[in-house]
Coordinates of C-alpha atoms in Angstrom, one line a residue:
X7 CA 0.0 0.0 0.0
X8 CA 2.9 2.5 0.7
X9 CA 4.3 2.0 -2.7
X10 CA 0.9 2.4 -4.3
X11 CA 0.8 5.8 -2.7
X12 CA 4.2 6.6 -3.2
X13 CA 3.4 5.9 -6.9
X14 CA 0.3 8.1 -6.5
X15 CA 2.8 11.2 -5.4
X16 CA 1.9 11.6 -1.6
X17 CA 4.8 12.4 0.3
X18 CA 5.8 10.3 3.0
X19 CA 4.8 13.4 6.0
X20 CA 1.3 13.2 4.4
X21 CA 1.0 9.2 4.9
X22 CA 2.5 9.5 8.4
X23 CA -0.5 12.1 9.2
X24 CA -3.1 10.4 7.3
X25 CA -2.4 7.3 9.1
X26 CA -1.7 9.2 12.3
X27 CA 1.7 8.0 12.7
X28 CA 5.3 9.3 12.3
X29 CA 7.4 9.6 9.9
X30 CA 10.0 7.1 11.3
X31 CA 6.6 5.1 12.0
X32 CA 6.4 5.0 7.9
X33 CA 10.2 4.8 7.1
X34 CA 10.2 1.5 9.4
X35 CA 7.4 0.3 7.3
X36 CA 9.3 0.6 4.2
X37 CA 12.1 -1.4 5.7
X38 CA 10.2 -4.3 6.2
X39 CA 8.3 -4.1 10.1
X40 CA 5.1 -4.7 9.9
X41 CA 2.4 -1.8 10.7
X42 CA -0.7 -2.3 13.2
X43 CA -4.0 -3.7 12.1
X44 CA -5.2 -0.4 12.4
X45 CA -2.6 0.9 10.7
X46 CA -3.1 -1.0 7.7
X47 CA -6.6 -0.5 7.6
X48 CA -6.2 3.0 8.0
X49 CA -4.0 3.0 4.6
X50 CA -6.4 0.6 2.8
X51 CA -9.5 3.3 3.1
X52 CA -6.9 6.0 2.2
X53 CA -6.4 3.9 -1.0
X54 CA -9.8 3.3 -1.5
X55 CA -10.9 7.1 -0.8
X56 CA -7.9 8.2 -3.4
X57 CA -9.7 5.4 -6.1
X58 CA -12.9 6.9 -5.0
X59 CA -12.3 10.4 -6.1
X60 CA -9.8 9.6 -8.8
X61 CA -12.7 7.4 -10.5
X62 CA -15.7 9.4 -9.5
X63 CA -14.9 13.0 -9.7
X64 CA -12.4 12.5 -12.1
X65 CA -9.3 14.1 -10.4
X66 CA -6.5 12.9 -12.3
X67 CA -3.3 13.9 -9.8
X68 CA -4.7 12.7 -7.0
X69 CA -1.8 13.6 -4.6
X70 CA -1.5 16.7 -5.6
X71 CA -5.3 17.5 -5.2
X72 CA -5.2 16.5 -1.9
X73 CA -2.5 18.7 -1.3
X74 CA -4.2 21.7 -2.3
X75 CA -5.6 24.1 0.0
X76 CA -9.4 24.3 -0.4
X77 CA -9.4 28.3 -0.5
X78 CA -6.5 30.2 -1.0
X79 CA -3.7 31.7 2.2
X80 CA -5.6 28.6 4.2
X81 CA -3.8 26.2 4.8
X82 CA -6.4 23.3 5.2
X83 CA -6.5 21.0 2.4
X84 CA -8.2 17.7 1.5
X85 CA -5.0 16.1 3.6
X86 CA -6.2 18.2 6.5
X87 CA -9.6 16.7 6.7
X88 CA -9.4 13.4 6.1
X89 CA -6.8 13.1 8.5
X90 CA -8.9 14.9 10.7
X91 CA -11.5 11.8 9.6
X92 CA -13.7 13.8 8.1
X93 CA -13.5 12.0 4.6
X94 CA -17.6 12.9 4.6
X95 CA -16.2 16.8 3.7
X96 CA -13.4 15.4 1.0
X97 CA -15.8 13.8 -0.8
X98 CA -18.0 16.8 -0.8
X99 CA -15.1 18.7 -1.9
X100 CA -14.7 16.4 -4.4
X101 CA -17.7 16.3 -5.8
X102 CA -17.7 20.2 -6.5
X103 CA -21.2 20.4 -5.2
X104 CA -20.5 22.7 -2.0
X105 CA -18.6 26.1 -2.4
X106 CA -15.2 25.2 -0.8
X107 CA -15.9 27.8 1.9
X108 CA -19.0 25.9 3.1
X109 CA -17.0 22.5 3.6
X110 CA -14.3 24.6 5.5
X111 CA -17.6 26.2 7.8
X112 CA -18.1 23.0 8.5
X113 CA -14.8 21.9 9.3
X114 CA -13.8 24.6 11.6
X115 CA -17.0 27.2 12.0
X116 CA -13.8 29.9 13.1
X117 CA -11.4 29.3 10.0
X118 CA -12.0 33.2 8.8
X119 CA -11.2 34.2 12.2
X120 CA -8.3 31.4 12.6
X121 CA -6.7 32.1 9.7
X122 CA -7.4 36.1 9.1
X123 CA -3.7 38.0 8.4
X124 CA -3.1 41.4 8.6
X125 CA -0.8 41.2 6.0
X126 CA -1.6 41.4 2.1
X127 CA 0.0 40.8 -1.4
X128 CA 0.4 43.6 -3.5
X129 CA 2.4 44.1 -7.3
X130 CA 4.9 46.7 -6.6
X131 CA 5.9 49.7 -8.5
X132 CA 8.8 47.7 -9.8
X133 CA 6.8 44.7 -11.0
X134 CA 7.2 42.3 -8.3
X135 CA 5.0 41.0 -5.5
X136 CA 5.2 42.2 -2.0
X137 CA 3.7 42.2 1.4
X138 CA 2.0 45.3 3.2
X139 CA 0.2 45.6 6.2
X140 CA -3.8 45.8 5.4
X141 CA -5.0 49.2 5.5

């Protein structure tokens, strides 16, 4: 299962947390030593979910889907929540049905708040990007 996802793209950080293990917990598997039960299982329903939205919604880089952040300068992505086992709001993501906003309401009701900066991106006079305090 590890070199399926491997093959997939996922880094080895984002198996350790799906799995909610560590990395050394994942490089040991790789050696050879044999994961938990639960451990396992909890990589065969990462596998199936990965098939799932590959197959059904059509995602096509499945890795780095789930590595994208549902709404930009937040830092929660598809990773986020199914590790978090909320693999109900992945596939709702997926499924492009709910506005990515709603599925991160329902995640954490307080991610505007959480995640508000005072900070912005702005182009320069000399053509490049740069960051400003918000007026």
């Amino acid at each position: 299962m590890l070199s399926e996802l491997a093959e997939l793209g996922f880094a080895w950080r984002d198996i350790a947390q799906l799995v909610h293990v560590s990395v050394p917990a994942v490089q040991k598997w790789r050696r050879g030593e044999k994961a938990s039960g639960e451990s396992r299982q909890r990589l065969a329903s990462f596998l199936a979910a990965c098939d799932l939205v590959a197959n059904d919604y059509m995602v096509e880089d499945i890795a780095s889907w789930f590595e994208m952040p549902l709404v930009a300068s937040v830092p929660v992505t598809s990773i986020t929540l199914y590790a978090a086992d909320r693999a109900d709001l992945v596939f709702e993501h997926a499924s492009g049905h709910a506005d990515p906003e709603a599925v991160l309401t329902q995640f954490d009701p307080d991610w505007r708040e959480r995640f508000r900066s005072d900070f912005e991106v702005f182009q320069a006079g000399d053509g490049h990007r740069s960051i400003r305090m918000k007026a």
